[in-house]
Amino acid sequence: MQYLPIFTKLDNKPVLVVGGGDVALRKCRAFLKARAAVTLVAPDFCDELVELGNNNEVTLVEAYFNEHHLDGMMLVIAATDLEDVNAQVYEQANARNIFVNVVDDQPKCSFIFPSIVDRDPITIAISSAGTAPVLARRLREKLETLIPQHIGPLASLVGSFRDKVKQRLTSFADRRQFWETVFDSSVVSKVQTGDTSAAAEQLEQLLDAKPEPEGEVYVIGAGPGDPELLTLKALQLMQQADVVVYDYLVSDEIMELVRRDADLICVGKRLGDHSVAQQDTNQMLVDLAKQGKKVCRIKGGDPFIYGRGGEEVQVLAQNQVSYQIVPGITAAAGCSAYAGIPLTHRDHAQAIQFVTGHCKKDGQELDWQSLAKPNQTLAIYMGVIKSPHIQAQLLKHGRDADTPVAIIENGTRKNQRVVTGKLGELADLIERHSIISPALLIIGEVASLHEQLHWFGEKAQTSSFAQPLTGVA
Ligand SMILES: C[S@@+](CC[C@H](N)C(=O)[O-])C[C@H]1O[C@@H](n2cnc3c(N)ncnc32)[C@H](O)[C@@H]1O
């Protein structure tokens, strides 16, 4: 190991920055974050440093550097653009065993600044020992997306309970067991949702009682298929789950991202193939949570848009099971974007209606009069089988037979297919191209834009997934 990572407490400790420009300012700000007592030495200073000096946040010494400026310093940074001055700082600091960093000159650094993921009080430092700073920065970006923001407040809350827990639980093993329970409890999700006082209250209760493991359900929208369309929150909760209850609509690539050792339960849901009845799924979620499990209930698209998420959450609430709801990108938004079809457009559509082609058996007939109005877009979910009926009703209620339509099969996935044509031939297109589920119907003038825009959509998705095909109608 070329550098030992240590975290130093610089509170009021004297540090020196040699230089008065932008680089010195940057380094000075890093020191100020750690509340160090910063002195800067330079013949002149940039405006921001002068302001910091006037506010007594730093001490400015207007002078050329000499070795006496090092007196009493713990750390020193050489941030001038003069090689000989930087070299002089390095040599003299080294001679006095003071840690020194010459900016952008790694051989002249006895300490270096790592890339930082800051979730104060949790801090993660990454270093490539100066060999590959861009790679270190990339790693940092990855960690930034993986580590949730609430980790900081969670650590602060836990820190505020440490002494109390130490007094109450005298053995190390008991304390460790207690904290394991806390981190598996909904204290974490309470902090995550910003309710720190409820989290603190629950922590008190856990400390008072002999804690039972506590379950909860995450109702997560997985989006239409491309795993890169998952939200960060969805990904984080998927990694915490003990059990994953999923539908067919969730793509294999997304299922790859759930916690490796989680139990997987498929509850089906393809048209005409409800492998588990909805009320059984509802009950399963309640039972699993009551057994103390963290349950990830993952659904395609958004759980509250034709996803029965509402029904499931109602049952959880009735049974007093804790839950979180994570929205997902609904098929209409994802598929239309990847097919290059804006759902609204000032020249073509001022409104968008989400419609289901598959109502409850005893459900109401759709309001065809309203759906047939021009200058609006219809995004029709589960409309493939009912397409002859949809086509007939829209025409009967006055929608023009030449209205553009697009059928997007497997939207946002590797095998996305887009078929375009006119409303008058909708059912025929579906049959001729053997469209299979999942497929979304877009009816309205905007569908004609696919020809113009799908190429750009394709380019924008280079690193990922869908390869929208040109309309074949
Ligand atoms: C039961 S609904 C679920 C909708 C989901 N909750 C959402 O917000 O997208 C299933 C229907 O959504 C549409 N759908 C979902 N994912 C799709 C995809 N990747 N491509 C095309 N259509 C999709 C299809 O119309 C499918 O029949």
Short mmCIF file of C-alpha atoms and ligand atoms in Angstrom, two decimals:
data_model
loop_
_atom_site.label_atom_id
_atom_site.label_comp_id
_atom_site.label_asym_id
_atom_site.label_seq_id
_atom_site.Cartn_x
_atom_site.Cartn_y
_atom_site.Cartn_z
CA MET A 1 0.00 0.00 0.00
CA GLN A 2 1.58 3.28 -1.09
CA TYR A 3 -0.56 5.53 1.14
CA LEU A 4 -2.22 4.57 4.41
CA PRO A 5 -5.76 5.93 4.49
CA ILE A 6 -6.35 7.71 7.78
CA PHE A 7 -9.00 10.29 8.69
CA THR A 8 -7.45 13.22 10.52
CA LYS A 9 -9.23 15.56 12.91
CA LEU A 10 -8.13 19.03 11.88
CA ASP A 11 -10.42 21.01 14.18
CA ASN A 12 -8.49 24.25 14.85
CA LYS A 13 -5.20 22.61 13.88
CA PRO A 14 -2.71 24.85 12.01
CA VAL A 15 -2.30 24.09 8.31
CA LEU A 16 -0.53 26.10 5.63
CA VAL A 17 -1.39 26.68 1.98
CA VAL A 18 1.34 28.28 -0.11
CA GLY A 19 -0.29 30.11 -3.02
CA GLY A 20 -2.98 32.71 -3.57
CA GLY A 21 -4.89 31.62 -6.69
CA ASP A 22 -7.82 29.34 -7.58
CA VAL A 23 -6.02 26.10 -6.71
CA ALA A 24 -5.02 27.44 -3.30
CA LEU A 25 -8.64 28.54 -2.81
CA ARG A 26 -9.92 25.01 -3.60
CA LYS A 27 -7.54 23.39 -1.15
CA CYS A 28 -8.27 26.03 1.44
CA ARG A 29 -12.01 25.26 1.15
CA ALA A 30 -11.33 21.55 1.72
CA PHE A 31 -9.44 22.41 4.92
CA LEU A 32 -12.16 24.81 6.06
CA LYS A 33 -14.75 22.03 5.70
CA ALA A 34 -12.74 20.16 8.32
CA ARG A 35 -12.60 23.35 10.44
CA ALA A 36 -8.79 23.62 10.26
CA ALA A 37 -7.00 26.88 11.17
CA VAL A 38 -5.78 27.82 7.69
CA THR A 39 -2.92 30.20 6.92
CA LEU A 40 -2.12 31.18 3.34
CA VAL A 41 1.20 32.63 2.19
CA ALA A 42 1.54 34.42 -1.15
CA PRO A 43 2.59 37.83 -2.48
CA ASP A 44 -1.04 38.40 -3.54
CA PHE A 45 -4.43 36.67 -3.28
CA CYS A 46 -7.49 36.18 -5.47
CA ASP A 47 -10.67 38.08 -4.51
CA GLU A 48 -12.37 35.09 -2.85
CA LEU A 49 -9.36 34.51 -0.60
CA VAL A 50 -9.25 38.20 0.29
CA GLU A 51 -12.92 37.94 1.28
CA LEU A 52 -12.24 34.85 3.43
CA GLY A 53 -9.38 36.79 5.04
CA ASN A 54 -11.59 39.84 5.70
CA ASN A 55 -14.16 37.54 7.32
CA ASN A 56 -11.43 36.11 9.57
CA GLU A 57 -12.07 32.62 8.18
CA VAL A 58 -8.41 32.29 7.16
CA THR A 59 -5.15 34.11 7.92
CA LEU A 60 -3.50 35.73 4.91
CA VAL A 61 0.25 36.40 5.01
CA GLU A 62 1.29 38.65 2.13
CA ALA A 63 4.84 37.45 1.57
CA TYR A 64 7.09 35.18 -0.42
CA PHE A 65 7.33 31.76 1.19
CA ASN A 66 10.20 31.10 3.58
CA GLU A 67 10.86 28.19 5.92
CA HIS A 68 9.62 30.08 9.01
CA HIS A 69 6.11 29.95 7.62
CA LEU A 70 6.23 26.24 8.43
CA ASP A 71 6.68 26.85 12.17
CA GLY A 72 4.04 24.90 14.11
CA MET A 73 2.23 23.63 11.01
CA MET A 74 0.83 20.08 10.83
CA LEU A 75 0.24 19.96 7.10
CA VAL A 76 1.29 22.06 4.16
CA ILE A 77 0.13 22.37 0.58
CA ALA A 78 2.17 23.95 -2.19
CA ALA A 79 -0.33 25.36 -4.67
CA THR A 80 1.71 27.88 -6.66
CA ASP A 81 2.46 27.67 -10.36
CA LEU A 82 6.18 28.16 -9.69
CA GLU A 83 8.05 24.88 -9.77
CA ASP A 84 11.01 26.12 -7.71
CA VAL A 85 8.78 27.52 -4.94
CA ASN A 86 6.80 24.25 -4.81
CA ALA A 87 10.07 22.28 -4.65
CA GLN A 88 11.34 24.50 -1.85
CA VAL A 89 8.13 23.97 0.17
CA TYR A 90 8.43 20.23 -0.37
CA GLU A 91 12.04 19.99 0.73
CA GLN A 92 11.70 22.18 3.80
CA ALA A 93 8.49 20.50 4.96
CA ASN A 94 10.09 17.09 4.48
CA ALA A 95 13.15 18.15 6.47
CA ARG A 96 10.84 18.98 9.38
CA ASN A 97 8.66 15.84 8.98
CA ILE A 98 5.61 17.92 8.15
CA PHE A 99 3.14 16.26 5.81
CA VAL A 100 3.26 17.99 2.44
CA ASN A 101 1.28 17.94 -0.78
CA VAL A 102 2.51 19.62 -3.95
CA VAL A 103 -0.52 20.00 -6.17
CA ASP A 104 -0.36 17.93 -9.37
CA ASP A 105 3.11 16.60 -8.53
CA GLN A 106 2.53 13.19 -6.99
CA PRO A 107 6.20 12.31 -6.28
CA LYS A 108 6.30 15.42 -4.08
CA CYS A 109 3.33 14.38 -1.94
CA SER A 110 3.61 12.71 1.45
CA PHE A 111 -0.19 12.93 1.68
CA ILE A 112 -2.81 13.09 -1.04
CA PHE A 113 -6.44 14.19 -1.29
CA PRO A 114 -8.68 11.25 -2.09
CA SER A 115 -11.96 11.40 -4.02
CA ILE A 116 -14.67 11.66 -1.40
CA VAL A 117 -18.21 10.35 -1.07
CA ASP A 118 -19.61 12.62 1.62
CA ARG A 119 -22.56 11.36 3.65
CA ASP A 120 -21.42 13.11 6.79
CA PRO A 121 -20.69 11.59 9.29
CA ILE A 122 -20.08 8.66 6.92
CA THR A 123 -17.19 9.53 4.63
CA ILE A 124 -15.71 7.26 1.99
CA ALA A 125 -12.31 8.11 0.55
CA ILE A 126 -11.02 6.61 -2.70
CA SER A 127 -7.49 6.88 -3.94
CA SER A 128 -5.51 5.44 -6.82
CA ALA A 129 -2.29 6.66 -5.14
CA GLY A 130 -2.11 9.32 -7.83
CA THR A 131 -1.90 6.79 -10.66
CA ALA A 132 -5.40 7.05 -12.15
CA PRO A 133 -7.38 9.96 -10.72
CA VAL A 134 -10.06 9.74 -13.43
CA LEU A 135 -10.67 6.09 -12.57
CA ALA A 136 -10.92 7.00 -8.90
CA ARG A 137 -13.42 9.71 -9.80
CA ARG A 138 -15.49 7.19 -11.78
CA LEU A 139 -15.53 4.84 -8.81
CA ARG A 140 -16.67 7.68 -6.66
CA GLU A 141 -19.53 8.42 -9.08
CA LYS A 142 -20.59 4.77 -8.92
CA LEU A 143 -20.58 4.84 -5.12
CA GLU A 144 -22.48 8.13 -5.12
CA THR A 145 -25.34 6.43 -6.95
CA LEU A 146 -25.26 3.29 -4.80
CA ILE A 147 -25.02 4.81 -1.35
CA PRO A 148 -28.29 6.41 -0.30
CA GLN A 149 -28.39 9.95 1.02
CA HIS A 150 -30.10 8.87 4.24
CA ILE A 151 -26.98 6.96 5.41
CA GLY A 152 -25.60 10.21 6.87
CA PRO A 153 -28.66 11.07 9.02
CA LEU A 154 -28.94 7.40 9.99
CA ALA A 155 -25.35 7.37 11.25
CA SER A 156 -25.98 10.62 13.16
CA LEU A 157 -29.10 9.20 14.78
CA VAL A 158 -27.33 6.01 15.75
CA GLY A 159 -24.40 8.05 17.08
CA SER A 160 -26.74 10.01 19.35
CA PHE A 161 -27.90 6.71 20.92
CA ARG A 162 -24.49 5.12 21.42
CA ASP A 163 -23.95 6.13 25.05
CA LYS A 164 -27.48 5.22 26.06
CA VAL A 165 -27.15 1.78 24.43
CA LYS A 166 -23.78 1.26 26.12
CA GLN A 167 -25.29 1.98 29.53
CA ARG A 168 -28.31 -0.27 28.94
CA LEU A 169 -26.55 -3.20 27.23
CA THR A 170 -23.29 -3.91 28.95
CA SER A 171 -22.04 -6.83 26.90
CA PHE A 172 -20.47 -6.23 23.53
CA ALA A 173 -22.40 -9.18 22.01
CA ASP A 174 -25.75 -7.75 23.17
CA ARG A 175 -24.91 -4.37 21.74
CA ARG A 176 -23.88 -5.83 18.42
CA GLN A 177 -27.10 -7.88 18.26
CA PHE A 178 -29.12 -4.77 19.11
CA TRP A 179 -27.58 -2.70 16.31
CA GLU A 180 -28.07 -5.54 13.81
CA THR A 181 -31.76 -5.51 14.71
CA VAL A 182 -31.94 -1.74 14.38
CA PHE A 183 -30.43 -1.79 10.89
CA ASP A 184 -32.91 -4.49 9.85
CA SER A 185 -35.85 -2.57 11.27
CA SER A 186 -38.02 0.18 9.81
CA VAL A 187 -35.89 2.71 11.74
CA VAL A 188 -33.91 2.78 8.50
CA SER A 189 -36.89 3.48 6.26
CA LYS A 190 -38.21 6.09 8.66
CA VAL A 191 -34.92 7.97 8.36
CA GLN A 192 -35.08 7.39 4.61
CA THR A 193 -38.48 9.07 4.39
CA GLY A 194 -37.21 12.00 6.47
CA ASP A 195 -39.14 11.15 9.64
CA THR A 196 -36.19 11.14 12.05
CA SER A 197 -38.31 11.78 15.12
CA ALA A 198 -40.40 8.64 14.41
CA ALA A 199 -37.14 6.77 13.83
CA ALA A 200 -35.74 7.99 17.17
CA GLU A 201 -38.98 7.00 18.92
CA GLN A 202 -38.77 3.54 17.45
CA LEU A 203 -35.14 3.21 18.44
CA GLU A 204 -36.18 3.99 22.03
CA GLN A 205 -38.87 1.32 21.84
CA LEU A 206 -36.43 -1.25 20.47
CA LEU A 207 -34.11 -0.46 23.35
CA ASP A 208 -36.93 -0.89 25.87
CA ALA A 209 -38.34 -4.10 24.44
CA LYS A 210 -36.78 -7.36 23.47
CA PRO A 211 -36.89 -6.73 19.75
CA GLU A 212 -38.74 -9.04 17.36
CA PRO A 213 -37.61 -8.91 13.74
CA GLU A 214 -39.85 -6.48 11.89
CA GLY A 215 -41.00 -6.92 8.33
CA GLU A 216 -42.01 -4.43 5.69
CA VAL A 217 -42.97 -4.35 2.04
CA TYR A 218 -41.41 -2.26 -0.71
CA VAL A 219 -43.87 -1.80 -3.56
CA ILE A 220 -41.51 -1.01 -6.40
CA GLY A 221 -42.09 0.06 -9.98
CA ALA A 222 -39.44 -1.54 -12.19
CA GLY A 223 -40.17 0.51 -15.32
CA PRO A 224 -40.85 -1.02 -18.73
CA GLY A 225 -37.79 -3.25 -19.02
CA ASP A 226 -34.48 -1.48 -19.54
CA PRO A 227 -32.69 -1.90 -16.17
CA GLU A 228 -31.07 1.53 -16.56
CA LEU A 229 -34.54 3.03 -16.14
CA LEU A 230 -34.78 1.79 -12.55
CA THR A 231 -34.68 4.52 -9.92
CA LEU A 232 -31.83 4.59 -7.42
CA LYS A 233 -34.31 4.02 -4.63
CA ALA A 234 -35.72 0.93 -6.37
CA LEU A 235 -32.22 -0.48 -6.76
CA GLN A 236 -31.30 0.17 -3.15
CA LEU A 237 -34.44 -1.48 -1.77
CA MET A 238 -34.10 -4.43 -4.18
CA GLN A 239 -30.70 -5.05 -2.60
CA GLN A 240 -32.16 -5.08 0.92
CA ALA A 241 -34.98 -7.58 0.30
CA ASP A 242 -35.19 -11.06 1.85
CA VAL A 243 -37.96 -12.07 -0.55
CA VAL A 244 -38.85 -10.77 -4.01
CA VAL A 245 -42.43 -11.17 -5.21
CA TYR A 246 -42.50 -10.40 -8.93
CA ASP A 247 -44.67 -10.42 -12.06
CA TYR A 248 -43.83 -11.73 -15.52
CA LEU A 249 -43.64 -8.15 -16.74
CA VAL A 250 -40.42 -7.50 -14.79
CA SER A 251 -37.56 -8.12 -17.21
CA ASP A 252 -34.89 -10.76 -16.58
CA GLU A 253 -32.18 -8.09 -16.60
CA ILE A 254 -33.94 -6.32 -13.74
CA MET A 255 -34.38 -9.55 -11.79
CA GLU A 256 -30.59 -10.00 -12.05
CA LEU A 257 -30.23 -6.92 -9.84
CA VAL A 258 -32.12 -8.17 -6.78
CA ARG A 259 -30.17 -9.36 -3.73
CA ARG A 260 -28.41 -12.56 -4.73
CA ASP A 261 -29.61 -14.65 -1.80
CA ALA A 262 -33.21 -13.36 -1.76
CA ASP A 263 -36.05 -15.88 -2.23
CA LEU A 264 -37.90 -15.31 -5.51
CA ILE A 265 -41.65 -15.83 -5.84
CA CYS A 266 -43.36 -15.34 -9.19
CA VAL A 267 -47.01 -14.39 -8.93
CA GLY A 268 -47.60 -14.42 -12.66
CA LYS A 269 -49.96 -11.98 -14.34
CA ARG A 270 -50.26 -12.44 -18.01
CA LEU A 271 -53.60 -11.93 -19.62
CA GLY A 272 -55.62 -15.10 -19.03
CA ASP A 273 -52.84 -16.57 -16.88
CA HIS A 274 -53.13 -15.28 -13.33
CA SER A 275 -50.96 -17.94 -11.73
CA VAL A 276 -51.66 -16.52 -8.27
CA ALA A 277 -55.00 -14.82 -7.60
CA GLN A 278 -54.71 -11.17 -6.56
CA GLN A 279 -56.17 -11.75 -3.09
CA ASP A 280 -53.65 -14.55 -2.51
CA THR A 281 -50.83 -12.22 -3.53
CA ASN A 282 -52.15 -9.58 -1.12
CA GLN A 283 -52.25 -12.10 1.71
CA MET A 284 -48.81 -13.45 0.84
CA LEU A 285 -47.32 -9.96 1.23
CA VAL A 286 -48.96 -9.53 4.63
CA ASP A 287 -47.86 -12.99 5.82
CA LEU A 288 -44.25 -12.56 4.70
CA ALA A 289 -43.97 -9.15 6.36
CA LYS A 290 -45.49 -10.52 9.58
CA GLN A 291 -42.79 -13.20 9.57
CA GLY A 292 -40.30 -10.32 9.82
CA LYS A 293 -39.21 -10.40 6.18
CA LYS A 294 -38.24 -7.45 4.01
CA VAL A 295 -40.40 -8.03 0.97
CA CYS A 296 -39.72 -6.46 -2.39
CA ARG A 297 -42.99 -6.46 -4.35
CA ILE A 298 -41.73 -5.54 -7.79
CA LYS A 299 -43.96 -4.75 -10.74
CA GLY A 300 -43.50 -3.63 -14.34
CA GLY A 301 -43.82 0.10 -15.03
CA ASP A 302 -45.36 2.06 -12.20
CA PRO A 303 -47.16 0.16 -9.44
CA PHE A 304 -50.05 2.62 -9.35
CA ILE A 305 -50.74 2.67 -13.09
CA TYR A 306 -52.68 -0.43 -14.10
CA GLY A 307 -50.50 -2.32 -11.67
CA ARG A 308 -52.88 -3.27 -8.86
CA GLY A 309 -50.44 -1.53 -6.51
CA GLY A 310 -53.33 0.38 -4.96
CA GLU A 311 -55.15 -2.81 -4.02
CA GLU A 312 -52.05 -4.36 -2.47
CA VAL A 313 -51.16 -1.28 -0.45
CA GLN A 314 -54.76 -1.05 0.85
CA VAL A 315 -54.46 -4.58 2.24
CA LEU A 316 -51.05 -3.80 3.78
CA ALA A 317 -52.48 -0.71 5.45
CA GLN A 318 -55.50 -2.64 6.74
CA ASN A 319 -53.10 -5.16 8.30
CA GLN A 320 -50.79 -2.49 9.71
CA VAL A 321 -47.79 -3.66 7.74
CA SER A 322 -45.11 -0.99 7.09
CA TYR A 323 -44.58 -0.27 3.42
CA GLN A 324 -42.83 2.05 1.02
CA ILE A 325 -43.95 2.86 -2.50
CA VAL A 326 -41.36 3.49 -5.17
CA PRO A 327 -42.74 4.89 -8.43
CA GLY A 328 -41.45 3.54 -11.72
CA ILE A 329 -41.43 4.77 -15.29
CA THR A 330 -44.76 3.75 -16.72
CA ALA A 331 -44.92 1.97 -20.10
CA ALA A 332 -46.45 5.00 -21.83
CA ALA A 333 -43.54 7.25 -20.82
CA GLY A 334 -40.76 4.69 -21.39
CA CYS A 335 -42.00 3.11 -24.63
CA SER A 336 -42.92 6.41 -26.27
CA ALA A 337 -39.53 7.94 -25.42
CA TYR A 338 -37.60 4.96 -26.81
CA ALA A 339 -39.77 4.96 -29.94
CA GLY A 340 -39.25 8.69 -30.54
CA ILE A 341 -42.90 9.61 -29.99
CA PRO A 342 -43.51 12.63 -27.75
CA LEU A 343 -46.83 12.03 -25.99
CA THR A 344 -47.73 15.72 -26.18
CA HIS A 345 -46.58 18.23 -28.77
CA ARG A 346 -47.82 21.78 -29.24
CA ASP A 347 -48.66 21.14 -32.90
CA HIS A 348 -50.32 17.75 -32.44
CA ALA A 349 -51.62 16.89 -28.99
CA GLN A 350 -52.59 19.04 -26.04
CA ALA A 351 -53.73 16.14 -23.86
CA ILE A 352 -52.83 12.53 -23.14
CA GLN A 353 -55.17 9.87 -21.80
CA PHE A 354 -53.95 6.59 -20.30
CA VAL A 355 -56.49 3.91 -21.15
CA THR A 356 -56.79 0.21 -20.37
CA GLY A 357 -58.09 -2.15 -23.02
CA HIS A 358 -58.76 -4.72 -20.34
CA CYS A 359 -61.40 -3.66 -17.82
CA LYS A 360 -62.87 -5.73 -14.98
CA LYS A 361 -65.53 -8.13 -16.31
CA ASP A 362 -68.33 -6.09 -14.73
CA GLY A 363 -66.47 -2.80 -15.39
CA GLN A 364 -67.90 0.26 -17.11
CA GLU A 365 -67.55 0.71 -20.87
CA LEU A 366 -64.95 3.37 -21.72
CA ASP A 367 -66.04 6.93 -22.53
CA TRP A 368 -65.51 6.58 -26.29
CA GLN A 369 -66.94 10.03 -27.00
CA SER A 370 -64.13 11.63 -25.03
CA LEU A 371 -61.47 9.19 -26.28
CA ALA A 372 -62.33 9.88 -29.93
CA LYS A 373 -61.61 13.63 -29.68
CA PRO A 374 -58.82 14.91 -31.95
CA ASN A 375 -55.58 16.61 -30.84
CA GLN A 376 -54.99 14.26 -27.99
CA THR A 377 -52.93 11.11 -27.53
CA LEU A 378 -54.26 7.81 -26.26
CA ALA A 379 -51.78 5.45 -24.62
CA ILE A 380 -53.61 2.16 -24.47
CA TYR A 381 -52.34 -0.52 -22.11
CA MET A 382 -53.36 -4.16 -22.59
CA GLY A 383 -55.07 -3.22 -25.83
CA VAL A 384 -53.77 -5.88 -28.22
CA ILE A 385 -56.58 -8.41 -27.87
CA LYS A 386 -59.30 -5.76 -27.82
CA SER A 387 -57.82 -3.81 -30.75
CA PRO A 388 -60.71 -4.57 -33.17
CA HIS A 389 -63.17 -3.20 -30.59
CA ILE A 390 -60.97 -0.17 -29.83
CA GLN A 391 -60.61 0.62 -33.53
CA ALA A 392 -64.35 0.22 -34.20
CA GLN A 393 -65.43 2.37 -31.24
CA LEU A 394 -63.02 5.20 -31.98
CA LEU A 395 -64.11 5.32 -35.65
CA LYS A 396 -67.78 5.10 -34.67
CA HIS A 397 -67.36 8.08 -32.33
CA GLY A 398 -65.75 10.21 -34.99
CA ARG A 399 -61.95 9.69 -34.84
CA ASP A 400 -60.50 9.95 -38.35
CA ALA A 401 -59.48 6.60 -39.91
CA ASP A 402 -56.21 8.28 -41.01
CA THR A 403 -55.19 9.09 -37.42
CA PRO A 404 -51.60 7.82 -36.98
CA VAL A 405 -51.06 4.87 -34.64
CA ALA A 406 -47.97 3.15 -33.26
CA ILE A 407 -47.76 -0.24 -31.62
CA ILE A 408 -44.73 -0.67 -29.38
CA GLU A 409 -43.94 -4.24 -28.44
CA ASN A 410 -41.40 -4.94 -25.68
CA GLY A 411 -40.74 -1.23 -25.34
CA THR A 412 -37.27 -0.16 -24.05
CA ARG A 413 -36.03 -3.76 -24.20
CA LYS A 414 -33.42 -5.25 -26.49
CA ASN A 415 -36.16 -6.72 -28.65
CA GLN A 416 -38.31 -3.56 -28.89
CA ARG A 417 -40.41 -3.45 -32.06
CA VAL A 418 -42.38 -0.49 -33.34
CA VAL A 419 -45.08 -0.83 -35.98
CA THR A 420 -46.77 2.31 -37.34
CA GLY A 421 -49.84 2.89 -39.47
CA LYS A 422 -53.36 4.37 -39.41
CA LEU A 423 -56.25 3.87 -37.03
CA GLY A 424 -58.35 2.34 -39.82
CA GLU A 425 -55.93 -0.62 -40.01
CA LEU A 426 -55.00 -0.97 -36.32
CA ALA A 427 -56.35 -4.48 -35.72
CA ASP A 428 -55.03 -5.66 -39.07
CA LEU A 429 -51.51 -4.34 -38.27
CA ILE A 430 -51.53 -6.20 -34.98
CA GLU A 431 -52.52 -9.42 -36.62
CA ARG A 432 -50.25 -9.05 -39.64
CA HIS A 433 -47.18 -8.36 -37.50
CA SER A 434 -48.10 -10.99 -34.90
CA ILE A 435 -47.79 -8.46 -32.07
CA ILE A 436 -47.35 -10.12 -28.71
CA SER A 437 -47.60 -8.87 -25.14
CA PRO A 438 -46.38 -6.61 -23.65
CA ALA A 439 -47.37 -4.04 -26.23
CA LEU A 440 -48.60 -0.49 -25.93
CA LEU A 441 -50.85 1.24 -28.46
CA ILE A 442 -50.34 4.93 -29.12
CA ILE A 443 -53.14 6.57 -31.05
CA GLY A 444 -52.93 10.18 -32.12
CA GLU A 445 -51.15 12.60 -34.43
CA VAL A 446 -47.89 12.34 -32.41
CA ALA A 447 -47.45 8.73 -33.59
CA SER A 448 -46.43 10.09 -37.01
CA LEU A 449 -43.33 11.65 -35.40
CA HIS A 450 -41.78 8.21 -34.89
CA GLU A 451 -40.50 8.27 -38.49
CA GLN A 452 -38.68 11.55 -37.82
CA LEU A 453 -37.45 11.02 -34.29
CA HIS A 454 -36.78 7.36 -33.70
CA TRP A 455 -33.24 7.57 -35.08
CA PHE A 456 -32.26 10.24 -32.58
CA GLY A 457 -33.91 8.25 -29.83
CA GLU A 458 -31.82 5.29 -30.89
CA LYS A 459 -28.61 7.30 -30.70
CA ALA A 460 -29.42 8.64 -27.28
CA GLN A 461 -29.62 5.10 -25.99
CA THR A 462 -26.28 3.94 -27.35
CA SER A 463 -24.94 2.48 -24.14
CA SER A 464 -28.08 0.68 -23.36
CA PHE A 465 -30.71 -1.29 -24.70
CA ALA A 466 -33.61 -0.80 -27.02
CA GLN A 467 -33.12 -0.82 -30.75
CA PRO A 468 -36.37 0.58 -32.04
CA LEU A 469 -37.20 -0.71 -35.50
CA THR A 470 -38.59 1.51 -38.20
CA GLY A 471 -42.30 1.30 -38.83
CA VAL A 472 -43.04 -1.60 -41.07
CA ALA A 473 -46.65 -0.81 -41.87
C1 LIG B 1 -50.83 -4.81 -16.30
S1 LIG B 1 -50.29 -3.48 -17.26
C2 LIG B 1 -49.03 -2.87 -16.26
C3 LIG B 1 -48.66 -1.48 -16.56
C4 LIG B 1 -47.52 -1.01 -15.71
N1 LIG B 1 -47.89 -0.92 -14.33
C5 LIG B 1 -46.98 0.35 -16.19
O1 LIG B 1 -47.09 1.35 -15.46
O2 LIG B 1 -46.41 0.40 -17.27
C6 LIG B 1 -49.44 -4.32 -18.53
C7 LIG B 1 -49.46 -3.56 -19.84
O3 LIG B 1 -48.55 -2.48 -19.81
C8 LIG B 1 -48.01 -2.30 -21.11
N2 LIG B 1 -46.56 -2.51 -21.02
C9 LIG B 1 -45.84 -2.72 -19.92
N3 LIG B 1 -44.53 -2.84 -20.21
C10 LIG B 1 -44.42 -2.70 -21.53
C11 LIG B 1 -43.33 -2.72 -22.43
N4 LIG B 1 -42.07 -2.91 -22.02
N5 LIG B 1 -43.60 -2.55 -23.75
C12 LIG B 1 -44.85 -2.33 -24.17
N6 LIG B 1 -45.91 -2.32 -23.37
C13 LIG B 1 -45.71 -2.48 -22.05
C14 LIG B 1 -48.65 -3.33 -22.00
O4 LIG B 1 -49.78 -2.76 -22.60
C15 LIG B 1 -49.03 -4.40 -21.01
O5 LIG B 1 -50.06 -5.22 -21.50
#
